[in-house]
Amino acid sequence: QAVQTFKQLTVLQPSNPEHRRYLADALLAANDAGNALLSYQRALELDPELVAAQQGVVKAALVAKRPQDALRLVQDMQKKNPKDPLPYRLEGDLEFSQRNAAGAIAAYRKALQLSRSSETASLLHGALLRLGRKEEAVRFSAEWLRERPKDAVFRYHLGDMALTQEDAVGAEKHYRTVLELQPNNPLALNNVAWLLVRSGRPGGVAMAEKAT
C-alpha cells in the first residue's frame, strides 16, 4: 500500500524529490532493492543534496548485492562535493560492510578531517577496535575527549564499546558520564539501570522508571 501511495504522489508531483525518496524507502522495505535504487537515484537527480537519498542509494545497492555500484555512486558524490564529509562516511560504511576495515578507517579519517562530527568519531573508533588496533583506538578516544570533554554522543558510544568487550564497569562509567551531561538521557538511564539490576545492586528499577 505504501508503494502504491508514493507512486501516485510521484505522478502528481513528479518534481518532488522527497516523494521519490519515500517511494524508494517503501520499495526497499518491500525487498525490491533494484527499483528502490532507481528511485533513490531519481530523487538525487532532482535534489543532489538530499541526504536521506544519498544514504539510501548506498544501502539499496548493498541489499541488491551491487557493492561496486554503491562505491561508484559514493565516489561520484565525492567528486561533486569534495568538501562534504557525508560521502566519505558512506564510503566508510560501505567498506566496513564489505569487511574492509582498513578502507573504512581511511574513509572515516577523511570525513573527520572535513567535519569534526561526534558520529564520525564514533565510527572511526569502532572501526579501529574491530580491526584489533586497540592502542590506537585508546589514543584516539583520549585525544577526542581532551578536545571535547562534554561530548555525550561519543561518551555513549564508548559505553557501548565497553559493553561489547564485556567491560561492565567501564561501560557504566561512560554511561554515568553521559548522565552528568544529559541527566534525562533515556538510553543512558536504561543502560545504567540494566547494569545495576544485572549486578544485583539497588536503584535499577527507579532509574528505569525515570527513563520512561
PDB file of C-alpha atoms in Angstrom, residues 95-190:
ATOM      1  CA  GLU A  95      33.912  -0.612   3.112  1.00  0.00           C
ATOM      2  CA  PHE A  96      33.070  -1.851   6.587  1.00  0.00           C
ATOM      3  CA  SER A  97      30.068  -3.794   5.274  1.00  0.00           C
ATOM      4  CA  GLN A  98      32.468  -5.485   2.851  1.00  0.00           C
ATOM      5  CA  ARG A  99      34.803  -6.331   5.765  1.00  0.00           C
ATOM      6  CA  ASN A 100      37.458  -3.937   4.560  1.00  0.00           C
ATOM      7  CA  ALA A 101      38.206  -2.336   7.919  1.00  0.00           C
ATOM      8  CA  ALA A 102      41.357  -0.604   6.690  1.00  0.00           C
ATOM      9  CA  GLY A 103      39.442   1.063   3.861  1.00  0.00           C
ATOM     10  CA  ALA A 104      36.700   2.053   6.281  1.00  0.00           C
ATOM     11  CA  ILE A 105      39.200   3.659   8.657  1.00  0.00           C
ATOM     12  CA  ALA A 106      40.776   5.679   5.838  1.00  0.00           C
ATOM     13  CA  ALA A 107      37.365   6.927   4.693  1.00  0.00           C
ATOM     14  CA  TYR A 108      36.245   7.830   8.229  1.00  0.00           C
ATOM     15  CA  ARG A 109      39.504   9.727   8.804  1.00  0.00           C
ATOM     16  CA  LYS A 110      38.866  11.743   5.643  1.00  0.00           C
ATOM     17  CA  ALA A 111      35.315  12.515   6.779  1.00  0.00           C
ATOM     18  CA  LEU A 112      36.621  13.594  10.170  1.00  0.00           C
ATOM     19  CA  GLN A 113      39.118  15.942   8.538  1.00  0.00           C
ATOM     20  CA  LEU A 114      36.221  17.670   6.788  1.00  0.00           C
ATOM     21  CA  SER A 115      33.924  17.832   9.818  1.00  0.00           C
ATOM     22  CA  ARG A 116      34.650  17.128  13.489  1.00  0.00           C
ATOM     23  CA  SER A 117      31.500  15.084  13.940  1.00  0.00           C
ATOM     24  CA  SER A 118      30.804  13.006  17.056  1.00  0.00           C
ATOM     25  CA  GLU A 119      29.100  10.379  14.915  1.00  0.00           C
ATOM     26  CA  THR A 120      32.092  10.051  12.584  1.00  0.00           C
ATOM     27  CA  ALA A 121      34.483   9.940  15.536  1.00  0.00           C
ATOM     28  CA  SER A 122      32.419   7.073  16.971  1.00  0.00           C
ATOM     29  CA  LEU A 123      32.513   5.203  13.666  1.00  0.00           C
ATOM     30  CA  LEU A 124      36.275   5.617  13.381  1.00  0.00           C
ATOM     31  CA  HIS A 125      36.863   4.497  16.964  1.00  0.00           C
ATOM     32  CA  GLY A 126      34.637   1.461  16.486  1.00  0.00           C
ATOM     33  CA  ALA A 127      36.416   0.505  13.280  1.00  0.00           C
ATOM     34  CA  LEU A 128      39.797   0.721  14.993  1.00  0.00           C
ATOM     35  CA  LEU A 129      38.610  -1.615  17.729  1.00  0.00           C
ATOM     36  CA  ARG A 130      37.149  -4.115  15.290  1.00  0.00           C
ATOM     37  CA  LEU A 131      40.405  -4.150  13.352  1.00  0.00           C
ATOM     38  CA  GLY A 132      42.234  -5.005  16.578  1.00  0.00           C
ATOM     39  CA  ARG A 133      44.049  -1.681  16.797  1.00  0.00           C
ATOM     40  CA  LYS A 134      43.137  -1.214  20.444  1.00  0.00           C
ATOM     41  CA  GLU A 135      46.043   1.045  21.440  1.00  0.00           C
ATOM     42  CA  GLU A 136      45.311   3.379  18.540  1.00  0.00           C
ATOM     43  CA  ALA A 137      41.629   3.406  19.490  1.00  0.00           C
ATOM     44  CA  VAL A 138      42.514   4.297  23.091  1.00  0.00           C
ATOM     45  CA  ARG A 139      44.778   7.140  21.942  1.00  0.00           C
ATOM     46  CA  PHE A 140      42.135   8.434  19.588  1.00  0.00           C
ATOM     47  CA  SER A 141      39.400   8.424  22.245  1.00  0.00           C
ATOM     48  CA  ALA A 142      41.678  10.190  24.739  1.00  0.00           C
ATOM     49  CA  GLU A 143      42.562  12.876  22.209  1.00  0.00           C
ATOM     50  CA  TRP A 144      38.919  13.332  21.234  1.00  0.00           C
ATOM     51  CA  LEU A 145      37.781  13.717  24.841  1.00  0.00           C
ATOM     52  CA  ARG A 146      40.551  16.233  25.535  1.00  0.00           C
ATOM     53  CA  GLU A 147      39.219  18.221  22.610  1.00  0.00           C
ATOM     54  CA  ARG A 148      35.546  17.666  23.501  1.00  0.00           C
ATOM     55  CA  PRO A 149      35.186  16.665  27.156  1.00  0.00           C
ATOM     56  CA  LYS A 150      31.416  17.246  27.076  1.00  0.00           C
ATOM     57  CA  ASP A 151      30.702  15.124  24.007  1.00  0.00           C
ATOM     58  CA  ALA A 152      27.807  12.978  25.242  1.00  0.00           C
ATOM     59  CA  VAL A 153      27.386  11.194  21.898  1.00  0.00           C
ATOM     60  CA  PHE A 154      30.964   9.929  21.891  1.00  0.00           C
ATOM     61  CA  ARG A 155      30.801   9.048  25.594  1.00  0.00           C
ATOM     62  CA  TYR A 156      27.699   6.962  24.949  1.00  0.00           C
ATOM     63  CA  HIS A 157      29.499   5.214  22.106  1.00  0.00           C
ATOM     64  CA  LEU A 158      32.386   4.404  24.462  1.00  0.00           C
ATOM     65  CA  GLY A 159      29.882   2.847  26.843  1.00  0.00           C
ATOM     66  CA  ASP A 160      28.502   0.662  24.068  1.00  0.00           C
ATOM     67  CA  MET A 161      32.000  -0.385  23.005  1.00  0.00           C
ATOM     68  CA  ALA A 162      32.876  -1.273  26.599  1.00  0.00           C
ATOM     69  CA  LEU A 163      29.790  -3.488  26.761  1.00  0.00           C
ATOM     70  CA  THR A 164      30.789  -5.334  23.588  1.00  0.00           C
ATOM     71  CA  GLN A 165      34.125  -6.048  25.278  1.00  0.00           C
ATOM     72  CA  GLU A 166      32.292  -7.278  28.407  1.00  0.00           C
ATOM     73  CA  ASP A 167      33.673  -4.388  30.446  1.00  0.00           C
ATOM     74  CA  ALA A 168      30.605  -3.638  32.560  1.00  0.00           C
ATOM     75  CA  VAL A 169      32.486  -1.328  34.938  1.00  0.00           C
ATOM     76  CA  GLY A 170      33.864   0.772  32.113  1.00  0.00           C
ATOM     77  CA  ALA A 171      30.514   0.860  30.356  1.00  0.00           C
ATOM     78  CA  GLU A 172      28.717   2.092  33.472  1.00  0.00           C
ATOM     79  CA  LYS A 173      31.350   4.772  33.992  1.00  0.00           C
ATOM     80  CA  HIS A 174      30.798   6.127  30.482  1.00  0.00           C
ATOM     81  CA  TYR A 175      27.007   5.990  30.730  1.00  0.00           C
ATOM     82  CA  ARG A 176      27.082   7.810  34.072  1.00  0.00           C
ATOM     83  CA  THR A 177      29.259  10.496  32.495  1.00  0.00           C
ATOM     84  CA  VAL A 178      26.593  10.858  29.814  1.00  0.00           C
ATOM     85  CA  LEU A 179      24.022  11.327  32.580  1.00  0.00           C
ATOM     86  CA  GLU A 180      26.144  14.041  34.167  1.00  0.00           C
ATOM     87  CA  LEU A 181      25.959  15.873  30.834  1.00  0.00           C
ATOM     88  CA  GLN A 182      22.372  14.866  29.978  1.00  0.00           C
ATOM     89  CA  PRO A 183      20.538  13.816  33.180  1.00  0.00           C
ATOM     90  CA  ASN A 184      17.416  12.706  31.323  1.00  0.00           C
ATOM     91  CA  ASN A 185      19.058  10.754  28.520  1.00  0.00           C
ATOM     92  CA  PRO A 186      16.694   7.735  28.323  1.00  0.00           C
ATOM     93  CA  LEU A 187      19.169   5.368  26.677  1.00  0.00           C
ATOM     94  CA  ALA A 188      21.877   6.021  29.247  1.00  0.00           C
ATOM     95  CA  LEU A 189      19.328   5.720  32.066  1.00  0.00           C
ATOM     96  CA  ASN A 190      18.112   2.375  30.743  1.00  0.00           C
TER      97      ASN A 190
END
